[in-house]
Amino acid sequence: MTSTWTSSEKVVRIDQVGGPEQLKLVSIEVGMPGPGEVRIRHKACGLNFIDIYHRNGVYPLPMPHSLGMEGAGVVEAVGEGVTHLAVGDRAAYASPPPGAYATARVLPARSVCKLPDDISFETGAAMMLKGLTAQYLLRRTLPQGGLQAGDTVLFHAAAGGVGLIACQWAKALGLQLIGTAGSDEKCELARQAGAAHVINYRSEPDFATRVREITEGRGVKVVYDSVGADTWEGSLNSLAPFGLMVSFGNASGVVPPVNLGTLAAKGSLYLTRPTLFTHLATREASQAMADELFAMVSRGTLRIPVEQRYPLAEVVQAHRDMEARTTVGCGVLLT
């Protein structure tokens, strides 16, 4: 392998924003990593709602562009200055820029971590973005005074990839997690994962009233909301005074402009719109967060639910399934 070595690889790209039909499997030349970069041959790539936001233009990308934010595989080459990885290492990552829907790629090494031998490539690909999201939410994005065992939190989309991991993590922390989902079957999955209470928002659309009943009128200390527009008002109405509203996704649409006076009227509420990649901005932070996630998975505290598997060539169907919200747990593309 020389410094000019390249290979033809399969990559999923889009030429313009739109529906799943915009996803095209093409061949491109992938070369060697530059300084601070690594080349990985993927075994599996994770599927996430952020991929849909990139495809449909909610989060704009320059065109044409590849998609996919997480993957796992084997290191094929490392660039100058990369010391934490070596050729042949098993590795996993959640990292910008998009491009994980590929047989191989070059990317910044900063957020790429060695994958423990007892964690499979499928699990590694499925857990990095979702697991690290659950980590930064429950461990780093905290209400006034933090979270202690016995505190109650509300977590929307509790049967999704992030949600099922968060249910397990919250239980391990001793938290009383109230999870919402769109069917009785999904609610049962959240309950089995560790949710203390579940609410089917289709049969109980006024979930805030149910939250107040569960908490004997107090409300919750924090709401973790990846649904967006549809749950916004109810989420605010579920919070206790000085509670924290964490909006970290837009599955049902973008939240409309916020009147700050609403936060005052509903109890001096706090509001944040965090992103995973702000937390992963340094090598040290990426490794510390991944170490905690790996430890939780290795000792069996967290089970990563890989429920959907698609060949890379079936990426269009994978996106259709995600948008229809018929999926549960995590999904991966296999290379």
Short mmCIF file of C-alpha atoms in Angstrom, two decimals:
data_model
loop_
_atom_site.label_atom_id
_atom_site.label_comp_id
_atom_site.label_asym_id
_atom_site.label_seq_id
_atom_site.Cartn_x
_atom_site.Cartn_y
_atom_site.Cartn_z
CA MET A 1 0.00 0.00 0.00
CA THR A 2 1.62 3.26 -1.13
CA SER A 3 0.80 6.90 -0.49
CA THR A 4 -0.91 7.10 -3.91
CA TRP A 5 -3.04 3.98 -3.44
CA THR A 6 -6.73 4.38 -4.33
CA SER A 7 -9.63 2.00 -4.84
CA SER A 8 -13.07 2.14 -6.39
CA GLU A 9 -15.72 2.02 -3.67
CA LYS A 10 -19.52 2.00 -3.54
CA VAL A 11 -20.99 5.15 -1.97
CA VAL A 12 -24.56 6.39 -1.53
CA ARG A 13 -24.89 9.99 -2.78
CA ILE A 14 -27.58 12.56 -3.46
CA ASP A 15 -27.46 15.17 -6.24
CA GLN A 16 -30.40 17.18 -4.91
CA VAL A 17 -32.67 17.24 -1.87
CA GLY A 18 -35.89 15.25 -1.92
CA GLY A 19 -37.37 11.86 -1.10
CA PRO A 20 -35.70 8.46 -0.77
CA GLU A 21 -35.60 8.16 -4.55
CA GLN A 22 -32.75 10.70 -4.54
CA LEU A 23 -30.42 8.13 -2.97
CA LYS A 24 -28.06 6.73 -5.62
CA LEU A 25 -25.42 4.02 -5.22
CA VAL A 26 -22.37 5.12 -7.22
CA SER A 27 -18.70 4.21 -7.53
CA ILE A 28 -16.01 6.72 -6.53
CA GLU A 29 -12.27 6.60 -6.02
CA VAL A 30 -11.21 6.62 -2.35
CA GLY A 31 -7.60 7.49 -1.66
CA MET A 32 -5.25 7.62 1.30
CA PRO A 33 -5.85 9.68 4.47
CA GLY A 34 -4.18 13.03 4.93
CA PRO A 35 -2.85 14.47 8.20
CA GLY A 36 -5.26 13.79 11.07
CA GLU A 37 -7.36 11.42 8.96
CA VAL A 38 -8.03 7.69 8.82
CA ARG A 39 -9.29 5.33 6.13
CA ILE A 40 -11.84 2.73 7.25
CA ARG A 41 -13.29 -0.27 5.41
CA HIS A 42 -16.84 -0.50 6.70
CA LYS A 43 -18.47 -3.69 7.88
CA ALA A 44 -21.71 -1.90 8.82
CA CYS A 45 -23.08 1.66 8.74
CA GLY A 46 -25.68 3.13 11.06
CA LEU A 47 -29.07 4.53 9.99
CA ASN A 48 -30.31 7.69 11.72
CA PHE A 49 -32.95 10.39 11.37
CA ILE A 50 -30.22 12.98 10.79
CA ASP A 51 -29.58 11.18 7.48
CA ILE A 52 -33.16 11.99 6.47
CA TYR A 53 -32.68 15.64 7.49
CA HIS A 54 -29.60 15.77 5.25
CA ARG A 55 -31.46 14.13 2.38
CA ASN A 56 -34.58 16.31 2.55
CA GLY A 57 -32.77 19.58 3.19
CA VAL A 58 -33.75 20.27 6.81
CA TYR A 59 -30.00 20.30 7.46
CA PRO A 60 -28.61 21.60 4.14
CA LEU A 61 -25.52 20.10 2.52
CA PRO A 62 -23.59 21.22 -0.57
CA MET A 63 -24.51 19.05 -3.54
CA PRO A 64 -23.68 16.40 -4.54
CA HIS A 65 -23.03 14.80 -1.14
CA SER A 66 -22.73 11.45 0.58
CA LEU A 67 -24.86 10.51 3.58
CA GLY A 68 -24.38 8.66 6.86
CA MET A 69 -22.88 9.74 10.17
CA GLU A 70 -21.73 6.52 11.86
CA GLY A 71 -20.06 3.28 10.99
CA ALA A 72 -17.79 0.46 12.11
CA GLY A 73 -15.08 -1.48 10.37
CA VAL A 74 -11.35 -2.00 10.07
CA VAL A 75 -8.69 0.69 9.80
CA GLU A 76 -6.88 0.43 6.44
CA ALA A 77 -4.57 3.43 6.74
CA VAL A 78 -3.79 6.30 9.10
CA GLY A 79 -2.60 9.77 8.27
CA GLU A 80 0.22 11.78 9.75
CA GLY A 81 -0.29 12.71 13.40
CA VAL A 82 -2.81 9.97 14.16
CA THR A 83 -1.47 8.01 17.13
CA HIS A 84 -4.53 6.41 18.75
CA LEU A 85 -5.29 4.11 15.79
CA ALA A 86 -3.26 1.66 13.74
CA VAL A 87 -3.78 -0.35 10.56
CA GLY A 88 -5.88 -3.43 11.37
CA ASP A 89 -7.66 -1.93 14.37
CA ARG A 90 -11.37 -2.56 14.76
CA ALA A 91 -12.96 0.88 14.97
CA ALA A 92 -16.29 2.68 15.22
CA TYR A 93 -17.32 6.31 15.01
CA ALA A 94 -20.02 8.94 14.90
CA SER A 95 -18.55 11.89 13.06
CA PRO A 96 -19.06 14.60 10.50
CA PRO A 97 -18.84 15.05 7.60
CA PRO A 98 -21.55 12.70 6.29
CA GLY A 99 -20.26 9.80 4.22
CA ALA A 100 -20.70 6.58 6.19
CA TYR A 101 -23.01 4.99 3.59
CA ALA A 102 -20.00 3.51 1.80
CA THR A 103 -17.87 0.40 1.52
CA ALA A 104 -14.84 2.49 2.56
CA ARG A 105 -14.08 6.13 3.31
CA VAL A 106 -11.55 8.62 4.61
CA LEU A 107 -12.61 10.82 7.53
CA PRO A 108 -11.19 12.86 10.43
CA ALA A 109 -9.67 10.53 13.03
CA ARG A 110 -10.67 12.70 16.00
CA SER A 111 -13.96 10.93 16.73
CA VAL A 112 -12.93 7.44 15.58
CA CYS A 113 -12.40 5.06 18.51
CA LYS A 114 -11.07 1.53 18.84
CA LEU A 115 -13.97 -0.90 19.07
CA PRO A 116 -13.60 -3.48 21.87
CA ASP A 117 -13.30 -7.07 20.65
CA ASP A 118 -16.45 -8.10 22.53
CA ILE A 119 -18.65 -5.64 20.60
CA SER A 120 -19.67 -6.67 17.06
CA PHE A 121 -19.34 -4.44 14.03
CA GLU A 122 -23.15 -4.32 13.66
CA THR A 123 -23.53 -3.24 17.27
CA GLY A 124 -20.71 -0.73 16.91
CA ALA A 125 -22.24 0.82 13.80
CA ALA A 126 -25.69 0.98 15.39
CA MET A 127 -24.68 2.37 18.76
CA MET A 128 -22.21 5.19 18.26
CA LEU A 129 -24.47 8.07 17.26
CA LYS A 130 -27.47 6.87 19.24
CA GLY A 131 -25.53 5.68 22.27
CA LEU A 132 -23.38 8.78 22.46
CA THR A 133 -26.54 10.87 22.08
CA ALA A 134 -28.09 9.09 25.07
CA GLN A 135 -24.82 9.66 26.94
CA TYR A 136 -24.62 13.40 26.35
CA LEU A 137 -28.33 13.82 27.14
CA LEU A 138 -28.51 11.88 30.41
CA ARG A 139 -24.98 12.59 31.58
CA ARG A 140 -24.19 16.07 30.25
CA THR A 141 -27.44 17.89 29.43
CA LEU A 142 -28.91 18.29 32.88
CA PRO A 143 -31.52 20.45 34.63
CA GLN A 144 -30.78 22.85 37.45
CA GLY A 145 -29.29 20.83 40.30
CA GLY A 146 -28.59 17.84 38.05
CA LEU A 147 -30.37 14.48 38.10
CA GLN A 148 -30.43 12.13 41.07
CA ALA A 149 -31.82 8.64 41.52
CA GLY A 150 -35.60 8.88 41.84
CA ASP A 151 -35.98 11.97 39.64
CA THR A 152 -38.55 11.81 36.84
CA VAL A 153 -37.77 12.66 33.21
CA LEU A 154 -39.86 12.59 30.03
CA PHE A 155 -38.32 11.02 26.93
CA HIS A 156 -40.16 11.13 23.60
CA ALA A 157 -39.81 8.44 20.91
CA ALA A 158 -38.80 6.02 23.65
CA ALA A 159 -38.96 2.99 21.33
CA GLY A 160 -36.60 4.49 18.77
CA GLY A 161 -32.89 3.82 18.55
CA VAL A 162 -31.87 6.57 20.98
CA GLY A 163 -34.96 6.04 23.12
CA LEU A 164 -34.43 2.34 23.86
CA ILE A 165 -30.83 3.02 24.85
CA ALA A 166 -31.93 5.96 27.00
CA CYS A 167 -34.55 3.82 28.76
CA GLN A 168 -31.88 1.34 29.78
CA TRP A 169 -29.38 4.04 30.78
CA ALA A 170 -31.97 5.94 32.81
CA LYS A 171 -32.91 2.78 34.69
CA ALA A 172 -29.23 2.15 35.48
CA LEU A 173 -29.04 5.69 36.89
CA GLY A 174 -32.13 5.11 39.05
CA LEU A 175 -34.24 7.62 37.12
CA GLN A 176 -38.00 7.33 36.64
CA LEU A 177 -38.30 7.68 32.87
CA ILE A 178 -41.68 8.39 31.32
CA GLY A 179 -41.49 7.28 27.70
CA THR A 180 -43.84 8.15 24.84
CA ALA A 181 -44.33 6.10 21.69
CA GLY A 182 -46.87 5.75 18.88
CA SER A 183 -48.32 2.32 19.52
CA ASP A 184 -49.01 -0.08 22.35
CA GLU A 185 -46.35 -2.42 20.94
CA LYS A 186 -43.72 0.32 20.98
CA CYS A 187 -44.76 1.35 24.48
CA GLU A 188 -44.21 -2.22 25.64
CA LEU A 189 -40.72 -2.22 24.10
CA ALA A 190 -39.89 0.96 26.03
CA ARG A 191 -41.24 -0.56 29.23
CA GLN A 192 -39.17 -3.71 28.74
CA ALA A 193 -36.10 -1.53 28.17
CA GLY A 194 -36.54 0.22 31.51
CA ALA A 195 -39.15 2.96 31.21
CA ALA A 196 -40.97 3.36 34.52
CA HIS A 197 -44.10 4.65 32.76
CA VAL A 198 -45.20 4.71 29.10
CA ILE A 199 -47.70 6.84 27.20
CA ASN A 200 -49.14 6.01 23.78
CA TYR A 201 -49.44 9.49 22.32
CA ARG A 202 -51.86 8.27 19.64
CA SER A 203 -54.43 7.02 22.14
CA GLU A 204 -53.49 9.71 24.70
CA PRO A 205 -52.58 12.78 22.62
CA ASP A 206 -52.75 15.02 25.70
CA PHE A 207 -49.65 13.38 27.14
CA ALA A 208 -48.90 16.39 29.34
CA THR A 209 -52.01 15.72 31.43
CA ARG A 210 -50.92 12.12 31.87
CA VAL A 211 -47.43 13.27 32.90
CA ARG A 212 -48.98 15.49 35.56
CA GLU A 213 -51.01 12.54 36.83
CA ILE A 214 -47.93 10.32 37.05
CA THR A 215 -45.95 13.00 38.88
CA GLU A 216 -48.85 13.97 41.18
CA GLY A 217 -49.01 17.41 39.61
CA ARG A 218 -45.32 18.29 39.92
CA GLY A 219 -44.18 17.81 36.35
CA VAL A 220 -40.76 16.48 35.32
CA LYS A 221 -37.32 18.02 35.81
CA VAL A 222 -36.35 17.60 32.15
CA VAL A 223 -37.91 16.68 28.80
CA TYR A 224 -35.76 15.09 26.10
CA ASP A 225 -37.59 15.72 22.82
CA SER A 226 -36.48 14.55 19.38
CA VAL A 227 -39.97 14.71 17.86
CA GLY A 228 -40.15 18.48 17.45
CA ALA A 229 -43.22 20.39 16.29
CA ASP A 230 -45.89 17.87 17.31
CA THR A 231 -44.75 17.54 20.93
CA TRP A 232 -43.41 21.02 21.61
CA GLU A 233 -46.34 22.53 23.49
CA GLY A 234 -47.07 19.37 25.44
CA SER A 235 -43.43 19.07 26.41
CA LEU A 236 -43.37 22.56 27.90
CA ASN A 237 -46.60 21.77 29.76
CA SER A 238 -44.99 18.68 31.26
CA LEU A 239 -42.16 20.54 33.01
CA ALA A 240 -41.91 21.45 36.65
CA PRO A 241 -40.86 25.03 37.52
CA PHE A 242 -37.20 25.61 36.58
CA GLY A 243 -37.41 22.50 34.38
CA LEU A 244 -35.21 22.01 31.33
CA MET A 245 -36.58 21.57 27.82
CA VAL A 246 -34.04 19.71 25.65
CA SER A 247 -34.99 19.81 21.96
CA PHE A 248 -32.58 17.56 20.06
CA GLY A 249 -34.48 16.56 16.90
CA ASN A 250 -37.27 17.35 14.46
CA ALA A 251 -38.86 14.03 13.46
CA SER A 252 -42.31 15.63 13.08
CA GLY A 253 -41.07 18.96 11.74
CA VAL A 254 -39.06 21.95 12.90
CA VAL A 255 -40.15 23.68 16.10
CA PRO A 256 -41.66 27.11 15.28
CA PRO A 257 -40.05 30.32 16.57
CA VAL A 258 -40.16 30.48 20.36
CA ASN A 259 -41.68 33.31 22.38
CA LEU A 260 -39.33 33.58 25.34
CA GLY A 261 -42.17 34.93 27.44
CA THR A 262 -43.74 31.45 27.25
CA LEU A 263 -40.81 30.07 29.25
CA ALA A 264 -41.46 32.64 31.96
CA ALA A 265 -45.19 31.99 32.06
CA LYS A 266 -44.75 28.24 32.39
CA GLY A 267 -42.41 28.40 35.38
CA SER A 268 -39.05 30.03 34.60
CA LEU A 269 -38.16 27.19 32.28
CA TYR A 270 -34.78 26.54 30.70
CA LEU A 271 -34.41 25.67 26.99
CA THR A 272 -31.49 24.22 25.04
CA ARG A 273 -30.94 22.87 21.53
CA PRO A 274 -27.78 20.75 21.83
CA THR A 275 -26.00 18.65 19.22
CA LEU A 276 -23.89 15.55 19.64
CA PHE A 277 -21.06 16.88 17.53
CA THR A 278 -20.53 19.89 19.77
CA HIS A 279 -19.84 17.40 22.56
CA LEU A 280 -17.52 15.37 20.30
CA ALA A 281 -15.49 18.39 19.22
CA THR A 282 -12.26 17.24 20.88
CA ARG A 283 -10.38 13.95 20.80
CA GLU A 284 -10.43 13.80 24.60
CA ALA A 285 -14.19 14.29 24.88
CA SER A 286 -14.89 11.77 22.11
CA GLN A 287 -12.80 9.11 23.84
CA ALA A 288 -14.23 9.77 27.31
CA MET A 289 -17.81 9.54 26.06
CA ALA A 290 -17.09 6.43 24.00
CA ASP A 291 -15.30 4.77 26.92
CA GLU A 292 -18.39 5.15 29.09
CA LEU A 293 -20.64 3.83 26.34
CA PHE A 294 -18.36 0.86 25.59
CA ALA A 295 -18.20 -0.04 29.29
CA MET A 296 -21.99 0.03 29.63
CA VAL A 297 -22.37 -2.25 26.59
CA SER A 298 -19.54 -4.62 27.48
CA ARG A 299 -20.86 -5.33 30.96
CA GLY A 300 -24.40 -5.86 29.67
CA THR A 301 -26.00 -2.78 31.24
CA LEU A 302 -26.97 -1.61 27.77
CA ARG A 303 -28.27 -3.87 25.03
CA ILE A 304 -28.12 -2.27 21.59
CA PRO A 305 -31.28 -3.35 19.72
CA VAL A 306 -30.25 -3.91 16.08
CA GLU A 307 -33.69 -4.69 14.67
CA GLN A 308 -33.32 -3.72 10.98
CA ARG A 309 -30.58 -4.83 8.59
CA TYR A 310 -30.38 -3.82 4.91
CA PRO A 311 -27.77 -4.39 2.21
CA LEU A 312 -26.17 -1.10 1.17
CA ALA A 313 -27.99 -1.38 -2.18
CA GLU A 314 -31.37 -1.28 -0.35
CA VAL A 315 -30.79 2.12 1.24
CA VAL A 316 -33.91 3.57 -0.44
CA GLN A 317 -36.14 1.06 1.36
CA ALA A 318 -34.31 1.73 4.62
CA HIS A 319 -35.15 5.44 4.37
CA ARG A 320 -38.76 4.71 3.46
CA ASP A 321 -39.11 2.53 6.52
CA MET A 322 -37.57 5.16 8.81
CA GLU A 323 -39.79 7.93 7.48
CA ALA A 324 -42.88 5.77 7.87
CA ARG A 325 -41.85 5.34 11.53
CA THR A 326 -42.40 1.60 11.26
CA THR A 327 -38.95 0.79 12.61
CA VAL A 328 -37.99 0.07 16.21
CA GLY A 329 -34.58 0.12 17.81
CA CYS A 330 -31.56 0.53 15.55
CA GLY A 331 -30.96 -0.17 11.88
CA VAL A 332 -27.78 -0.76 9.90
CA LEU A 333 -26.64 -0.96 6.30
CA LEU A 334 -24.37 -3.94 5.63
CA THR A 335 -21.50 -3.64 3.19
#
